[in-house]
């Protein structure tokens, strides 16, 4: 009896092994979604189940995707949909779902079967592939969209959901993406922090179960944890080698990203809007569109992944991503709330003397009944304070232009102070709970952008400033509060609030961008509280952190650089930290540089250095902003952080190195290997930003090196306690 049972089990395993290794049946459909290097392959089997059979390097011969075994999941999957392209809940699936609904008749199950698919050009070299799915028993449909950017090697994925049932259907979960990746081990790098300590990395091996990254902050959603990650397969993430998927969700509100190692030790992945307190009632005939999830798959480590995202962002997402940016001087650290016209116009001359393009007037310029002399009042009352600015913003714009620089302004239009005229006139415009004590974040509340009237008001704040001052050259858009008291007095569906708020925000941003398409806009949120590619569709740049200490910023900027290009990353020289101005300038130069300093307090050499650095930066910024970035030495692994930018023709590079350790005798002990150069070209290496009164230990105009030498043997930038920051220009020799 036992022998018979064992023999039958052997035959079952043999049969299963044959099935697992067998190619797909000839009647299966293969939907191949490809970029220059990557392929995502979805197979539709005889039961019309869409399942993912490949995500990784694309094959040279597309017909061979059909040879991938019919079940490459390394074991028996009783449901046959562990690797579903969009996993429904309530039926035979008992793992983490991508979508969960309750139908109009109360049925909590969903079954999604393939109907058809199509691919078509989507402009700028992109291709859009759409897969249409439907529940066989209900008039409920989902379309999966995959937009590929072949040259940039990026895939943008989202879903649309609709139905024609008799009554509303409740969406409990509605992911943007559902991916499936088999590997032996999985290493997730995610990022965490708080105000002034953003983007701290944490790498961990994923084990069986579900790892969730999420936020419930409403606004400033990235404050504790951004919706961006690196996923390395089979070994921890390396800079220049290994398979790495870099992903980020283009959404400015609550999100959830779940990584599930299934019972067969394969990785299932879902990303989208956080279902927390967000059940969405979808009326018949209406369509719900999820935000986009963006990812790139690299076989050359973290570096290859980030360069792909940078190229994509500059070309396809960030406004004027291949254009210019303005260097600015901000008054905040010079005056805080204590200023008047005389003080501000005097600072214009400081900006002109320094050599910046623009002066930015920060917080404190508005409010009359409740003057904005501290952060407890006035948000919402966007009229010039008559005591501080008796001649209005127009006078400042004109005076700045007479001085020879442009003028910009700070706004925080989404927020309201309880002590404000706006709050007194429109308490129903404010997100707050009835019959509860108000609870404030930074002495303010959030306006209800799910309300169209509030959307009109917020747009009007920006539009009025621009209409009255058409030559205004820059807006810093801040957002300092999270959503406490999450209730809308006007939204008929309370559980729609978190979603509708972001949609309302995007409507306002879209209106501003449409009317003022060339207006430079900084996305600020008390630092990096809202840095995502949903908002960056409308903003030219973002503020990574209020922490501008030069040493701290090396780490913060390093980690943002995995996902966002230098041209969008605002790095300002301020009085935070104890480093000399050369160090702070060299750190700020590896992005979009600006100043928050009191120019009049600079000594003669500091001013001379800063003026020359700005001229150097103006010459080099095309390489820094448009070049490919290579991280050469990690600040987490040694005494020195080092990275470089190389332009497209590989005839010029800018190389930054910084001392990040104060240990005895710390520094660059040997050569650092460069990257991205042409091995056949010959280069000179010259030091920049040499402080007045000092000499470089490197500059020698007669010495040249082959690209092969610099990338194989390397070069020592001679970083130590006396040379804590070194900037080198690598130029093709004539």
XYZ file of C-alpha atoms in Angstrom:
734
model
C 0.000 0.000 0.000
C 2.781 2.437 1.008
C 4.840 1.387 -2.019
C 1.878 2.035 -4.317
C 1.321 5.467 -2.754
C 4.996 6.407 -3.112
C 5.025 5.264 -6.736
C 1.914 7.336 -7.488
C 3.552 10.346 -5.842
C 6.642 9.763 -7.974
C 4.543 9.705 -11.125
C 2.790 12.927 -10.013
C 6.108 14.667 -9.434
C 7.460 13.391 -12.745
C 4.351 14.630 -14.522
C 4.573 17.983 -12.734
C 8.253 18.299 -13.616
C 7.423 17.687 -17.256
C 4.726 20.348 -17.141
C 7.005 22.822 -15.445
C 9.769 22.452 -18.010
C 7.563 22.196 -21.056
C 7.209 25.139 -23.430
C 3.931 26.995 -23.624
C 1.144 25.405 -25.669
C 1.012 26.772 -29.227
C -2.377 28.408 -28.690
C -1.132 30.667 -25.889
C -0.844 34.389 -26.611
C 2.339 36.256 -25.719
C 2.230 39.988 -25.121
C 5.798 41.267 -25.340
C 6.496 44.689 -23.818
C 10.079 45.718 -24.615
C 12.525 48.562 -24.201
C 16.073 48.706 -25.523
C 17.289 46.232 -22.898
C 14.288 44.940 -20.965
C 11.300 42.720 -21.655
C 8.119 42.167 -19.703
C 6.289 39.166 -21.182
C 2.669 38.383 -20.339
C 1.252 35.067 -21.419
C -2.451 34.452 -21.916
C -3.212 30.765 -21.458
C -6.157 28.712 -22.669
C -8.215 29.846 -19.679
C -7.578 33.490 -20.622
C -5.523 34.132 -17.483
C -2.885 36.853 -18.069
C 0.289 35.799 -16.257
C 3.827 37.178 -16.205
C 6.403 34.694 -17.472
C 9.405 36.983 -17.888
C 10.701 40.269 -16.502
C 14.341 40.974 -17.231
C 16.777 41.173 -20.097
C 15.032 40.992 -23.441
C 15.787 38.116 -25.783
C 17.404 38.614 -29.166
C 14.765 36.430 -30.793
C 11.247 37.364 -29.604
C 9.782 34.102 -30.803
C 11.716 32.357 -28.056
C 9.540 33.862 -25.340
C 7.068 31.087 -26.169
C 9.735 28.573 -25.130
C 9.749 29.804 -21.556
C 8.301 26.981 -19.481
C 4.571 27.118 -18.976
C 5.131 27.512 -15.251
C 8.547 28.786 -14.259
C 7.541 29.210 -10.654
C 9.691 26.381 -9.278
C 6.817 24.453 -7.768
C 3.108 23.738 -7.817
C 0.797 26.732 -7.763
C -2.686 25.436 -6.992
C -4.322 28.642 -8.184
C -2.227 29.028 -11.369
C -2.279 32.810 -10.842
C 0.532 33.489 -8.363
C 2.147 35.259 -11.318
C -0.986 37.090 -12.441
C -0.452 40.356 -14.288
C -3.172 41.921 -12.093
C -4.215 39.671 -9.236
C -7.891 39.893 -8.178
C -9.185 39.235 -4.676
C -12.093 37.163 -3.444
C -11.878 34.170 -5.768
C -9.211 31.489 -5.828
C -6.383 33.875 -5.017
C -5.386 33.941 -1.349
C -2.209 35.999 -1.723
C -1.842 39.775 -1.681
C -4.204 41.159 -4.373
C -3.701 44.026 -6.789
C -7.424 44.766 -6.881
C -10.275 44.118 -4.468
C -13.893 45.150 -5.091
C -17.440 44.652 -3.905
C -19.910 44.460 -6.771
C -23.231 46.276 -6.856
C -25.003 43.105 -5.699
C -22.656 42.660 -2.733
C -20.463 39.940 -4.248
C -16.889 40.462 -2.944
C -15.124 38.374 -5.589
C -13.489 39.312 -8.866
C -12.252 37.266 -11.795
C -10.319 39.003 -14.575
C -9.890 37.279 -17.940
C -8.118 38.468 -21.056
C -10.259 40.031 -23.798
C -7.762 41.645 -26.176
C -4.680 43.848 -26.338
C -3.265 46.542 -28.583
C -0.039 48.487 -29.063
C 0.328 51.899 -30.654
C 2.818 54.794 -30.823
C 2.516 57.218 -27.909
C 4.742 60.074 -29.108
C 8.413 60.922 -28.445
C 9.431 57.399 -29.413
C 7.257 55.753 -26.757
C 4.858 52.852 -27.296
C 1.655 52.203 -25.344
C 0.486 48.620 -24.896
C -2.966 48.141 -23.364
C -4.347 44.806 -22.167
C -8.111 44.629 -21.669
C -9.499 42.324 -18.969
C -13.092 41.562 -17.966
C -14.958 39.616 -15.326
C -16.897 36.836 -17.136
C -19.875 37.193 -14.781
C -20.012 40.957 -14.230
C -19.887 44.057 -16.410
C -16.592 44.996 -14.783
C -13.449 45.794 -16.776
C -9.812 46.631 -16.130
C -7.317 47.919 -18.671
C -3.609 47.494 -17.938
C -1.440 50.143 -19.585
C 2.292 49.773 -20.236
C 4.044 52.759 -21.777
C 7.576 51.940 -22.858
C 10.378 54.415 -23.490
C 12.829 52.262 -25.457
C 15.865 54.548 -25.552
C 15.602 55.416 -21.856
C 14.810 51.804 -20.873
C 11.880 52.829 -18.663
C 8.387 51.338 -18.394
C 5.441 53.351 -17.068
C 2.516 51.246 -15.871
C -0.977 52.112 -14.672
C -4.523 50.733 -14.783
C -7.999 52.028 -15.540
C -11.095 50.519 -13.953
C -14.707 50.851 -15.095
C -18.031 49.003 -15.046
C -21.630 49.185 -16.186
C -23.272 47.374 -13.278
C -26.632 48.666 -12.102
C -25.272 50.531 -9.084
C -21.943 51.729 -7.762
C -19.121 49.274 -7.184
C -16.814 49.772 -4.206
C -13.092 49.645 -4.941
C -11.258 48.583 -1.802
C -7.843 48.256 -3.419
C -6.696 49.417 -6.846
C -3.002 48.995 -7.547
C -1.150 50.638 -10.395
C 1.246 47.750 -10.968
C 1.522 44.055 -10.230
C 4.846 42.417 -11.144
C 6.332 38.967 -10.632
C 10.038 38.137 -10.405
C 11.581 34.731 -9.640
C 15.085 34.773 -8.113
C 17.019 32.916 -5.452
C 17.209 35.913 -3.105
C 15.796 39.438 -3.039
C 17.413 42.511 -1.499
C 15.231 45.574 -1.024
C 16.736 49.029 -0.524
C 14.152 51.478 0.745
C 14.525 54.910 2.295
C 13.251 56.477 5.499
C 13.632 59.573 7.645
C 11.922 62.681 8.935
C 12.301 66.423 8.641
C 15.975 67.388 8.075
C 17.078 63.741 7.893
C 15.491 62.549 4.679
C 16.434 59.599 2.456
C 18.298 57.271 4.804
C 18.803 53.951 3.009
C 18.053 50.538 4.469
C 18.847 47.331 2.597
C 17.332 44.072 3.763
C 16.785 40.590 2.437
C 13.140 39.843 1.761
C 11.843 36.645 3.296
C 8.528 34.798 3.047
C 5.642 37.059 3.899
C 4.797 40.635 2.960
C 7.002 43.716 3.349
C 4.986 46.935 3.063
C 6.193 50.464 2.385
C 3.438 53.004 2.856
C 2.337 56.429 4.039
C -0.856 57.773 5.574
C 0.129 61.455 5.781
C -2.155 62.693 3.007
C 0.034 65.633 1.997
C 3.807 65.582 2.521
C 3.446 61.874 1.832
C 7.200 61.319 1.467
C 8.111 62.780 4.858
C 8.834 59.456 6.569
C 9.291 57.213 3.557
C 9.371 58.045 -0.164
C 7.615 55.842 -2.764
C 10.946 54.869 -4.362
C 13.040 51.730 -3.960
C 15.795 49.549 -5.390
C 15.317 45.800 -5.694
C 18.412 43.657 -6.258
C 18.165 40.034 -7.349
C 20.360 37.185 -6.068
C 22.842 39.455 -4.241
C 22.859 42.847 -2.484
C 22.687 45.862 -4.760
C 25.980 46.860 -6.345
C 26.747 50.147 -8.061
C 28.052 48.793 -11.368
C 26.939 45.179 -11.609
C 24.037 42.883 -10.909
C 20.338 42.834 -11.727
C 18.533 45.770 -10.116
C 14.988 47.048 -10.562
C 14.539 50.711 -9.605
C 10.935 51.742 -9.075
C 8.996 54.816 -8.012
C 5.310 55.688 -7.811
C 4.187 58.954 -9.427
C 1.681 59.906 -6.729
C 1.699 62.755 -4.200
C -0.615 61.199 -1.622
C -0.946 58.060 0.441
C 0.656 55.072 -1.246
C 1.309 51.411 -0.539
C 4.044 49.254 -2.029
C 3.941 45.575 -1.054
C 6.606 42.921 -1.687
C 5.420 39.363 -1.127
C 7.683 36.332 -1.275
C 5.166 33.648 -2.143
C 5.089 29.981 -0.985
C 7.295 29.050 -3.955
C 9.883 31.705 -3.014
C 9.073 33.948 -5.941
C 8.529 37.673 -5.504
C 5.153 39.268 -6.108
C 4.983 43.050 -6.130
C 2.099 45.553 -5.957
C 2.299 49.365 -5.968
C -0.402 52.007 -5.928
C -2.626 54.275 -3.873
C -2.864 53.218 -0.236
C -6.242 51.558 0.388
C -6.153 52.948 3.943
C -9.405 54.860 4.596
C -9.874 55.134 0.842
C -12.638 52.791 -0.277
C -13.775 54.333 -3.548
C -17.374 54.192 -4.779
C -17.256 53.982 -8.573
C -20.490 54.882 -10.341
C -21.621 53.002 -13.481
C -19.977 54.321 -16.620
C -17.276 56.215 -14.720
C -13.602 55.385 -15.080
C -11.016 55.296 -12.294
C -7.393 55.782 -13.362
C -4.587 54.812 -11.030
C -1.317 56.776 -10.837
C 1.674 55.593 -12.829
C 4.335 53.280 -11.474
C 7.708 53.828 -13.160
C 10.471 51.279 -13.265
C 13.651 50.364 -15.042
C 15.480 47.040 -14.990
C 19.267 47.215 -15.027
C 21.859 44.492 -15.479
C 24.606 46.994 -14.608
C 23.612 47.657 -11.020
C 22.223 50.746 -9.337
C 24.241 53.052 -11.582
C 22.690 51.786 -14.786
C 19.199 52.022 -13.294
C 19.616 55.611 -12.087
C 21.078 56.826 -15.376
C 18.055 55.420 -17.195
C 15.659 57.211 -14.842
C 17.622 60.462 -15.177
C 17.503 60.370 -18.982
C 13.798 59.557 -18.923
C 12.995 62.334 -16.443
C 14.893 65.007 -18.351
C 13.320 64.087 -21.660
C 9.802 62.993 -20.772
C 8.704 64.262 -17.369
C 10.341 67.319 -15.788
C 9.383 70.617 -17.462
C 12.308 72.077 -19.420
C 14.358 69.059 -18.427
C 16.886 69.859 -21.135
C 16.754 73.619 -20.542
C 18.219 76.200 -18.194
C 17.727 76.937 -14.504
C 18.156 80.134 -12.494
C 20.642 80.459 -9.645
C 19.029 82.329 -6.778
C 19.649 84.119 -3.509
C 16.978 83.580 -0.834
C 16.410 86.095 1.956
C 15.271 83.604 4.611
C 18.470 83.239 6.623
C 19.229 86.942 6.212
C 15.912 88.251 7.569
C 13.488 85.456 8.515
C 10.127 87.260 9.110
C 11.788 90.569 10.023
C 12.079 92.656 6.872
C 10.739 95.647 4.987
C 11.148 97.109 1.509
C 14.444 98.758 2.382
C 15.997 95.556 3.692
C 14.817 93.510 0.728
C 15.906 95.966 -1.964
C 19.328 96.175 -0.307
C 19.593 92.404 -0.654
C 19.007 92.735 -4.412
C 22.365 94.472 -4.632
C 23.966 91.638 -2.653
C 22.533 89.156 -5.147
C 23.848 91.158 -8.073
C 27.294 91.461 -6.434
C 27.353 87.734 -5.786
C 26.379 86.968 -9.365
C 23.079 85.089 -9.080
C 20.241 85.300 -11.613
C 17.330 85.773 -9.221
C 16.297 86.966 -5.776
C 13.646 84.907 -3.954
C 11.488 86.544 -1.285
C 10.530 83.826 1.196
C 7.834 83.574 3.870
C 6.472 86.616 5.715
C 5.399 89.067 2.996
C 1.596 88.800 3.345
C -1.351 89.266 5.708
C -2.838 92.531 7.010
C -5.538 91.846 9.588
C -3.184 89.155 10.870
C 0.333 90.129 9.732
C 2.649 87.246 8.911
C 5.336 88.004 11.485
C 5.629 84.376 12.622
C 4.325 80.995 11.487
C 1.143 81.125 13.608
C -0.955 83.348 11.326
C -1.970 84.552 7.893
C -1.744 81.530 5.581
C -4.618 82.001 3.165
C -4.484 85.803 3.224
C -2.305 86.333 0.164
C -2.228 90.123 0.024
C 0.982 92.082 0.506
C 1.485 93.271 4.057
C 1.091 97.059 3.830
C 3.513 97.754 6.643
C 6.362 95.655 5.277
C 5.671 96.240 1.593
C 3.698 99.500 1.206
C 4.344 99.586 -2.551
C 3.477 95.927 -3.123
C 5.246 93.126 -4.930
C 5.259 95.049 -8.183
C 7.672 97.555 -6.696
C 10.051 94.766 -5.641
C 9.874 93.137 -9.066
C 10.713 96.458 -10.698
C 13.541 97.265 -8.275
C 15.079 93.834 -8.726
C 15.017 94.244 -12.505
C 16.638 97.678 -12.191
C 19.411 96.039 -10.187
C 19.897 93.490 -12.940
C 18.352 90.365 -11.427
C 14.964 88.660 -11.582
C 12.475 88.343 -8.724
C 10.672 85.300 -7.312
C 8.216 84.658 -4.483
C 7.344 82.013 -1.855
C 3.780 80.662 -1.604
C 2.052 77.975 0.446
C -1.372 78.058 -1.199
C -2.710 74.679 -0.003
C -2.630 75.624 3.678
C -4.525 77.904 6.042
C -3.727 79.379 9.456
C -6.539 79.152 12.019
C -5.751 82.800 12.675
C -6.550 84.166 9.213
C -9.294 85.967 7.370
C -9.701 83.005 5.024
C -10.433 80.662 7.911
C -12.960 83.113 9.353
C -14.776 83.481 6.019
C -14.649 79.860 4.828
C -14.355 77.369 7.689
C -16.059 74.813 5.430
C -13.034 74.973 3.081
C -10.782 73.466 5.743
C -10.117 69.792 6.391
C -11.184 69.218 9.997
C -13.374 66.842 11.931
C -16.731 67.993 13.324
C -17.145 67.744 17.087
C -13.400 67.317 17.591
C -10.735 69.676 18.815
C -8.583 70.965 15.969
C -5.103 69.487 15.883
C -2.409 71.428 14.079
C 0.758 70.515 12.237
C 3.141 73.489 12.275
C 0.311 75.754 13.414
C -1.769 75.236 10.296
C -4.498 73.207 8.646
C -4.979 71.914 5.114
C -7.446 73.374 2.636
C -9.915 70.915 1.115
C -8.696 70.505 -2.454
C -11.371 67.910 -3.127
C -13.694 70.947 -3.244
C -13.741 72.630 -6.702
C -14.247 76.044 -5.080
C -11.052 75.579 -3.111
C -9.268 74.476 -6.270
C -10.347 77.741 -7.893
C -9.112 79.693 -4.885
C -5.683 78.025 -4.835
C -5.239 78.516 -8.567
C -6.333 82.113 -8.090
C -3.600 82.693 -5.494
C -0.949 81.880 -8.095
C -2.794 83.472 -10.987
C -3.385 86.756 -9.147
C 0.282 87.088 -8.243
C 1.316 86.372 -11.833
C -1.363 88.588 -13.394
C -0.361 91.572 -11.268
C 3.347 90.868 -11.764
C 3.762 89.295 -15.223
C 7.562 89.440 -15.095
C 7.699 87.489 -11.835
C 10.300 84.867 -12.651
C 10.028 82.094 -10.059
C 7.682 80.554 -7.479
C 8.681 78.408 -4.529
C 5.567 76.331 -3.742
C 5.670 75.052 -0.165
C 3.548 72.461 1.657
C 4.301 72.105 5.355
C 1.296 70.323 6.900
C 0.131 66.736 6.858
C -3.587 65.910 6.945
C -4.767 65.630 10.500
C -8.535 65.887 11.104
C -9.191 64.075 7.809
C -12.742 65.101 6.972
C -14.290 67.204 4.237
C -17.441 69.201 4.921
C -18.373 69.177 1.237
C -17.253 65.794 -0.128
C -20.290 63.442 -0.209
C -17.991 60.396 0.035
C -15.760 60.719 3.135
C -13.592 57.779 2.099
C -12.755 59.531 -1.188
C -10.955 62.385 0.551
C -7.344 61.208 0.363
C -7.671 60.346 -3.328
C -9.758 63.353 -4.339
C -7.374 65.715 -2.556
C -4.482 64.669 -4.779
C -6.627 64.764 -7.906
C -7.710 68.276 -6.941
C -4.097 69.283 -6.339
C -3.109 68.002 -9.778
C -5.983 69.910 -11.384
C -4.642 73.131 -9.859
C -1.071 72.359 -10.871
C -2.206 71.509 -14.390
C -4.011 74.839 -14.682
C -0.949 76.737 -13.486
C 1.357 74.826 -15.820
C -0.977 75.301 -18.791
C -1.260 79.057 -18.289
C 2.393 79.593 -17.336
C 4.263 76.751 -19.071
C 7.710 78.367 -18.839
C 7.436 79.547 -15.227
C 10.153 77.944 -13.037
C 8.543 76.310 -10.009
C 10.292 74.798 -7.003
C 8.462 71.924 -5.318
C 9.086 72.423 -1.602
C 7.480 70.580 1.277
C 9.415 71.461 4.404
C 12.203 69.700 2.565
C 11.626 66.403 0.790
C 8.083 65.754 1.971
C 6.671 65.655 -1.550
C 9.231 64.489 -4.083
C 7.612 62.274 -6.682
C 7.101 62.151 -10.434
C 3.393 62.886 -10.058
C 4.123 66.449 -8.898
C 7.295 66.770 -10.946
C 5.180 66.747 -14.078
C 4.514 70.391 -13.206
C 7.647 71.565 -11.352
C 11.066 72.302 -12.756
C 12.891 71.401 -9.550
C 12.486 70.221 -5.953
C 13.885 70.988 -2.505
C 15.403 67.776 -1.089
C 15.726 68.833 2.552
C 15.742 71.824 4.860
C 18.974 70.341 6.190
C 21.634 72.172 4.186
C 24.614 71.205 6.315
C 27.251 70.421 3.682
C 28.238 67.062 5.149
C 24.650 65.942 5.692
C 23.707 67.021 2.184
C 26.286 64.686 0.624
C 24.313 61.726 1.950
C 20.874 63.206 1.228
C 21.749 64.203 -2.336
C 23.520 60.888 -2.929
C 20.354 58.937 -2.197
C 18.001 61.201 -4.132
C 20.318 60.741 -7.120
C 19.215 57.135 -7.525
C 15.867 58.392 -8.815
C 16.087 62.093 -9.725
C 18.483 63.986 -12.028
C 20.829 66.766 -10.948
C 18.968 69.465 -12.893
C 15.908 68.998 -10.654
C 17.732 68.847 -7.300
C 18.015 72.230 -5.533
C 21.194 72.470 -3.465
C 21.759 75.720 -1.585
C 24.779 77.158 0.188
C 23.654 78.250 3.668
C 25.102 78.853 7.130
C 24.044 75.402 8.369
C 26.986 73.291 9.451
C 30.563 74.160 10.310
C 32.211 73.482 6.964
C 34.009 76.281 5.102
C 32.186 77.933 2.242
C 34.289 76.071 -0.324
C 33.049 72.722 0.985
C 29.420 73.868 1.061
C 29.724 75.285 -2.469
C 31.366 72.166 -3.873
C 28.551 70.037 -2.415
C 25.813 72.325 -3.777
C 27.406 72.366 -7.215
C 26.500 68.721 -7.881
C 22.922 69.774 -8.651
C 20.956 72.994 -9.145
C 22.937 75.472 -7.040
C 21.582 78.427 -5.058
C 22.261 80.549 -1.961
C 20.605 81.219 1.407
C 23.404 83.273 2.933
C 24.000 86.803 4.158
C 26.301 88.085 1.437
C 27.358 91.122 3.478
C 28.862 88.817 6.110
C 31.214 87.104 3.637
C 34.826 88.160 3.989
C 36.833 89.272 0.959
C 38.141 85.815 0.066
C 34.765 84.120 0.624
C 33.069 86.600 -1.675
C 35.786 86.273 -4.312
C 35.596 82.485 -4.152
C 31.792 82.520 -4.449
C 31.806 84.889 -7.411
C 34.355 82.763 -9.263
C 32.523 79.544 -8.356
C 29.308 80.906 -9.873
C 31.136 81.701 -13.121
C 32.659 78.225 -13.159
C 29.278 76.684 -12.432
C 27.662 78.601 -15.273
C 30.236 77.096 -17.630
C 29.928 73.545 -16.277
C 26.210 73.239 -15.555
C 25.337 71.699 -18.962
C 27.586 68.739 -18.090
C 26.245 68.435 -14.534
C 22.594 68.811 -15.532
C 22.560 66.809 -18.769
C 25.442 64.407 -18.279
C 25.332 60.798 -17.158
C 26.048 60.433 -13.454
C 28.500 57.855 -12.114
C 28.861 57.217 -8.385
C 32.507 56.238 -7.853
C 33.002 55.931 -4.089
C 30.138 55.651 -1.611
C 30.056 57.805 1.543
C 28.690 54.726 3.328
C 31.740 52.602 2.557
C 34.806 54.770 3.182
C 36.295 58.134 4.071
C 35.501 59.710 0.706
C 32.375 60.234 -1.381
C 33.065 60.615 -5.086
C 30.859 60.975 -8.155
C 31.095 62.418 -11.645
C 29.018 63.629 -14.571
C 30.030 62.869 -18.167
C 28.487 64.606 -21.178
C 27.027 62.728 -24.137
C 30.048 63.124 -26.405
C 32.376 61.969 -23.590
C 34.749 64.877 -24.145
C 34.039 66.584 -20.811
C 33.327 65.468 -17.263
C 33.004 67.099 -13.843
C 34.241 65.063 -10.880
C 33.306 65.794 -7.242
C 35.037 64.241 -4.207
C 34.347 64.949 -0.530
C 35.821 63.913 2.804
C 33.030 62.400 4.921
C 35.117 61.180 7.857
C 36.910 63.142 10.562
C 39.015 60.192 11.696
C 42.782 60.659 11.971
C 44.540 60.610 8.616
C 41.275 60.044 6.745
C 41.201 60.735 3.038
C 41.685 59.216 -0.408
C 44.585 56.815 0.135
C 44.806 55.723 -3.449
C 43.348 56.101 -6.896
C 39.633 56.238 -7.591
C 38.583 54.652 -10.856
C 36.581 56.937 -13.105
C 33.691 55.783 -15.284
C 31.770 56.757 -18.410
C 34.749 58.090 -20.375
C 35.841 56.990 -23.834
C 38.772 54.590 -23.310
C 40.298 55.660 -26.637
C 40.312 59.380 -25.855
C 43.013 61.328 -24.042
C 42.068 63.630 -21.173
C 43.531 66.382 -19.036
C 42.573 66.728 -15.373
C 42.339 70.209 -13.827
C 41.198 71.269 -10.372
C 38.420 73.866 -10.077
C 37.108 75.986 -7.204
C 40.594 76.514 -5.811
C 40.243 78.819 -2.821
C 41.958 82.209 -3.079
C 45.459 82.121 -1.622
C 45.873 78.365 -2.070
C 47.374 76.244 -4.821
C 46.213 72.983 -6.316
C 48.370 69.917 -5.824
C 46.933 68.417 -8.992
C 46.960 70.913 -11.827
C 49.537 70.177 -14.494
C 48.554 71.350 -17.940
C 51.103 69.123 -19.694
C 50.015 65.771 -18.205
C 47.323 63.791 -19.973
C 45.747 60.384 -19.418
C 43.869 57.971 -21.623
C 40.295 57.219 -20.767
C 41.374 53.607 -20.462
C 43.973 54.567 -17.844
C 41.557 56.703 -15.816
C 38.899 53.978 -15.781
C 41.328 51.077 -15.176
C 44.071 52.502 -12.962
C 42.270 55.600 -11.744
C 43.389 58.909 -10.302
C 43.800 60.175 -6.743
C 41.979 63.482 -6.083
C 44.096 63.893 -2.940
C 41.199 64.397 -0.562
C 42.177 64.873 3.089
C 41.474 67.163 6.038
C 43.265 70.059 4.302
C 41.467 69.388 1.000
C 38.073 68.246 2.257
C 36.348 68.848 -1.080
C 37.880 68.619 -4.529
C 36.240 69.455 -7.863
C 38.031 68.296 -11.006
C 37.304 68.974 -14.654
C 38.182 66.144 -17.006
C 38.500 67.412 -20.580
C 39.459 65.728 -23.824
C 42.954 66.879 -24.743
C 43.517 68.427 -28.166
